[in-house]
Short mmCIF file of N, CA and C in Angstrom, two decimals:
data_model
loop_
_atom_site.label_atom_id
_atom_site.label_comp_id
_atom_site.label_asym_id
_atom_site.label_seq_id
_atom_site.Cartn_x
_atom_site.Cartn_y
_atom_site.Cartn_z
N MET A 1 -163.41 15.01 -24.69
CA MET A 1 -163.14 13.57 -24.80
C MET A 1 -161.74 13.17 -25.53
N ASN A 2 -162.09 13.52 -26.99
CA ASN A 2 -160.82 12.99 -27.80
C ASN A 2 -159.43 13.51 -27.13
N ASP A 3 -159.41 14.64 -26.97
CA ASP A 3 -158.06 15.57 -26.38
C ASP A 3 -157.68 14.83 -25.15
N GLU A 4 -158.37 14.32 -24.13
CA GLU A 4 -158.09 13.70 -23.09
C GLU A 4 -157.20 12.39 -23.82
N ILE A 5 -157.85 11.70 -24.83
CA ILE A 5 -157.29 10.37 -25.11
C ILE A 5 -155.88 10.42 -25.99
N ILE A 6 -155.95 11.57 -26.68
CA ILE A 6 -154.79 11.88 -27.46
C ILE A 6 -153.50 12.42 -26.62
N ASP A 7 -153.83 12.98 -25.38
CA ASP A 7 -153.18 13.46 -24.42
C ASP A 7 -152.53 12.32 -23.74
N GLU A 8 -153.32 11.18 -23.66
CA GLU A 8 -152.88 9.82 -22.57
C GLU A 8 -151.93 9.48 -23.56
N VAL A 9 -152.29 9.19 -24.80
CA VAL A 9 -151.55 8.54 -25.91
C VAL A 9 -150.42 9.05 -25.99
N ARG A 10 -150.17 10.29 -26.09
CA ARG A 10 -148.82 11.05 -25.90
C ARG A 10 -148.20 10.82 -24.80
N ARG A 11 -148.62 10.98 -23.72
CA ARG A 11 -147.96 10.63 -22.60
C ARG A 11 -147.59 9.34 -22.39
N ILE A 12 -148.31 8.27 -22.80
CA ILE A 12 -147.85 6.99 -22.80
C ILE A 12 -146.57 6.83 -23.72
N ARG A 13 -146.68 7.34 -24.86
CA ARG A 13 -145.48 7.38 -26.03
C ARG A 13 -144.18 7.92 -25.06
N VAL A 14 -144.23 8.87 -24.50
CA VAL A 14 -143.20 9.53 -24.10
C VAL A 14 -142.54 8.67 -22.83
N GLU A 15 -143.59 7.95 -22.43
CA GLU A 15 -142.86 7.34 -21.08
C GLU A 15 -142.23 6.14 -21.89
N LEU A 16 -142.85 5.32 -22.49
CA LEU A 16 -142.40 4.25 -23.55
C LEU A 16 -141.01 4.70 -24.07
N ALA A 17 -140.84 5.92 -24.64
CA ALA A 17 -139.49 6.28 -25.42
C ALA A 17 -138.33 6.54 -24.44
N SER A 18 -139.00 7.19 -23.21
CA SER A 18 -137.95 7.03 -22.15
C SER A 18 -137.30 5.79 -21.55
N GLU A 19 -138.20 4.73 -21.51
CA GLU A 19 -138.23 3.69 -20.79
C GLU A 19 -136.81 2.79 -21.82
N ALA A 20 -137.49 3.02 -23.28
CA ALA A 20 -136.28 2.42 -24.44
C ALA A 20 -134.95 2.77 -24.08
N ASN A 21 -134.76 4.32 -23.93
CA ASN A 21 -133.75 4.94 -23.92
C ASN A 21 -132.87 4.58 -22.78
N PHE A 22 -133.69 4.44 -21.63
CA PHE A 22 -132.90 3.73 -20.70
C PHE A 22 -132.39 2.65 -20.97
N ASP A 23 -133.23 1.68 -21.18
CA ASP A 23 -132.74 0.47 -21.84
C ASP A 23 -131.55 0.34 -22.50
N LEU A 24 -131.39 1.01 -23.60
CA LEU A 24 -130.17 1.16 -24.28
C LEU A 24 -128.89 1.87 -23.74
N ARG A 25 -129.18 2.71 -22.72
CA ARG A 25 -128.33 2.98 -21.95
C ARG A 25 -127.77 2.06 -21.29
N GLU A 26 -128.59 1.40 -20.44
CA GLU A 26 -128.04 0.59 -19.60
C GLU A 26 -127.38 -0.83 -20.34
N ILE A 27 -127.87 -1.15 -21.43
CA ILE A 27 -127.22 -2.45 -22.16
C ILE A 27 -125.91 -1.76 -22.43
N ALA A 28 -125.55 -0.60 -23.04
CA ALA A 28 -124.41 -0.20 -23.39
C ALA A 28 -123.36 0.21 -22.05
N ARG A 29 -124.21 0.52 -21.09
CA ARG A 29 -123.23 0.44 -20.00
C ARG A 29 -122.75 -1.29 -19.30
N ARG A 30 -123.58 -1.60 -19.53
CA ARG A 30 -123.42 -3.05 -18.91
C ARG A 30 -122.49 -4.09 -20.21
N ALA A 31 -122.45 -3.54 -21.26
CA ALA A 31 -121.66 -4.07 -22.12
C ALA A 31 -120.05 -3.27 -22.39
N ALA A 32 -119.88 -2.05 -21.89
CA ALA A 32 -118.77 -1.60 -21.55
C ALA A 32 -118.11 -2.37 -20.31
N LYS A 33 -118.68 -2.39 -19.26
CA LYS A 33 -118.23 -2.89 -18.09
C LYS A 33 -117.74 -4.38 -18.48
N ALA A 34 -118.64 -5.15 -18.84
CA ALA A 34 -118.28 -6.46 -19.28
C ALA A 34 -116.93 -6.53 -20.17
N ALA A 35 -116.72 -5.63 -21.50
CA ALA A 35 -115.81 -5.53 -21.90
C ALA A 35 -114.57 -5.24 -21.12
N SER A 36 -114.51 -4.16 -20.17
CA SER A 36 -113.30 -3.77 -19.70
C SER A 36 -113.11 -5.01 -18.71
N GLN A 37 -113.87 -5.79 -17.99
CA GLN A 37 -113.63 -7.11 -17.19
C GLN A 37 -113.03 -7.98 -17.98
N HIS A 38 -113.40 -8.32 -19.18
CA HIS A 38 -112.90 -9.67 -19.95
C HIS A 38 -112.22 -9.12 -20.99
N ARG A 39 -111.47 -8.20 -20.95
CA ARG A 39 -110.67 -7.90 -22.06
C ARG A 39 -109.90 -9.42 -22.86
N HIS A 40 -109.40 -10.19 -21.94
CA HIS A 40 -108.47 -11.21 -22.34
C HIS A 40 -109.42 -12.19 -23.38
N ARG A 41 -110.64 -12.37 -22.67
CA ARG A 41 -111.64 -13.15 -23.87
C ARG A 41 -111.74 -12.02 -25.17
N LEU A 42 -111.92 -10.87 -25.12
CA LEU A 42 -112.20 -9.91 -26.35
C LEU A 42 -111.14 -10.34 -27.50
N ALA A 43 -109.88 -10.74 -27.07
CA ALA A 43 -108.40 -10.84 -27.50
C ALA A 43 -108.62 -12.23 -28.10
N MET A 44 -109.29 -13.22 -27.69
CA MET A 44 -109.28 -14.57 -28.28
C MET A 44 -110.15 -15.01 -29.59
N PRO A 45 -109.59 -15.76 -30.10
CA PRO A 45 -110.55 -16.03 -31.50
C PRO A 45 -111.74 -16.51 -31.13
N ARG A 46 -112.87 -16.28 -31.70
CA ARG A 46 -114.24 -16.77 -31.49
C ARG A 46 -114.38 -18.08 -30.83
N GLU A 47 -113.56 -19.10 -31.64
CA GLU A 47 -113.67 -20.94 -31.18
C GLU A 47 -113.27 -20.84 -29.93
N GLU A 48 -112.23 -19.86 -29.58
CA GLU A 48 -112.01 -20.17 -28.17
C GLU A 48 -112.76 -19.47 -27.12
N VAL A 49 -113.69 -18.79 -27.15
CA VAL A 49 -114.66 -17.96 -26.49
C VAL A 49 -115.65 -18.73 -26.67
N SER A 50 -116.17 -19.41 -27.64
CA SER A 50 -117.30 -20.37 -27.67
C SER A 50 -116.99 -21.47 -26.55
N ALA A 51 -115.78 -22.02 -26.68
CA ALA A 51 -115.45 -23.36 -25.60
C ALA A 51 -115.59 -22.65 -24.29
N THR A 52 -115.16 -21.43 -23.98
CA THR A 52 -115.54 -21.20 -22.60
C THR A 52 -116.60 -20.44 -21.81
N THR A 53 -117.72 -20.32 -22.56
CA THR A 53 -118.63 -19.56 -22.48
C THR A 53 -119.64 -20.86 -22.03
N PRO A 54 -120.37 -20.08 -20.53
CA PRO A 54 -121.12 -21.20 -20.06
C PRO A 54 -122.12 -21.41 -20.73
N ARG A 55 -122.79 -22.80 -20.44
CA ARG A 55 -124.05 -23.34 -21.57
C ARG A 55 -125.15 -23.22 -20.69
N GLY A 56 -126.40 -23.68 -21.09
CA GLY A 56 -127.47 -23.14 -20.49
C GLY A 56 -127.62 -23.97 -18.87
N ASP A 57 -126.91 -25.36 -19.08
CA ASP A 57 -127.26 -25.84 -17.71
C ASP A 57 -126.23 -25.64 -16.68
N ALA A 58 -125.14 -24.47 -16.91
CA ALA A 58 -124.39 -24.15 -15.99
C ALA A 58 -124.67 -23.00 -15.29
N PRO A 59 -124.55 -22.55 -14.15
CA PRO A 59 -124.92 -21.80 -13.10
C PRO A 59 -123.78 -20.29 -13.62
N VAL A 60 -124.73 -19.44 -13.60
CA VAL A 60 -124.13 -17.90 -14.18
C VAL A 60 -124.69 -17.14 -13.29
N ALA A 61 -123.54 -16.46 -12.76
CA ALA A 61 -123.76 -15.13 -11.87
C ALA A 61 -124.74 -14.31 -12.30
N PRO A 62 -125.77 -13.24 -11.68
CA PRO A 62 -126.29 -12.25 -12.05
C PRO A 62 -125.38 -11.30 -12.51
N VAL A 63 -125.89 -10.46 -13.33
CA VAL A 63 -125.39 -9.14 -13.77
C VAL A 63 -125.05 -8.56 -12.70
N GLY A 64 -123.68 -8.03 -12.22
CA GLY A 64 -123.28 -7.01 -11.07
C GLY A 64 -122.80 -7.61 -9.99
N ALA A 65 -122.88 -8.91 -10.10
CA ALA A 65 -122.31 -9.67 -8.92
C ALA A 65 -121.09 -9.95 -8.79
N GLN A 66 -120.72 -9.80 -7.62
CA GLN A 66 -118.92 -9.68 -7.08
C GLN A 66 -118.35 -10.96 -6.98
N PRO A 67 -117.55 -11.23 -8.01
CA PRO A 67 -117.03 -12.91 -7.45
C PRO A 67 -116.17 -13.13 -6.26
#
């Protein structure tokens, strides 16, 4: 009985670790894509970027949407 529980806990841990690694890779991939698409904004001083960043009330296209 305990062996089954331990095996299940280990399986769940492996599954969660795999999902976390996928999430980190996906975040890195999206960040790299955004950086390559917005190099001009990366060169701006922070104050200018803040002034051009959409606020919560502005519609924002979903990630991966084509302009």
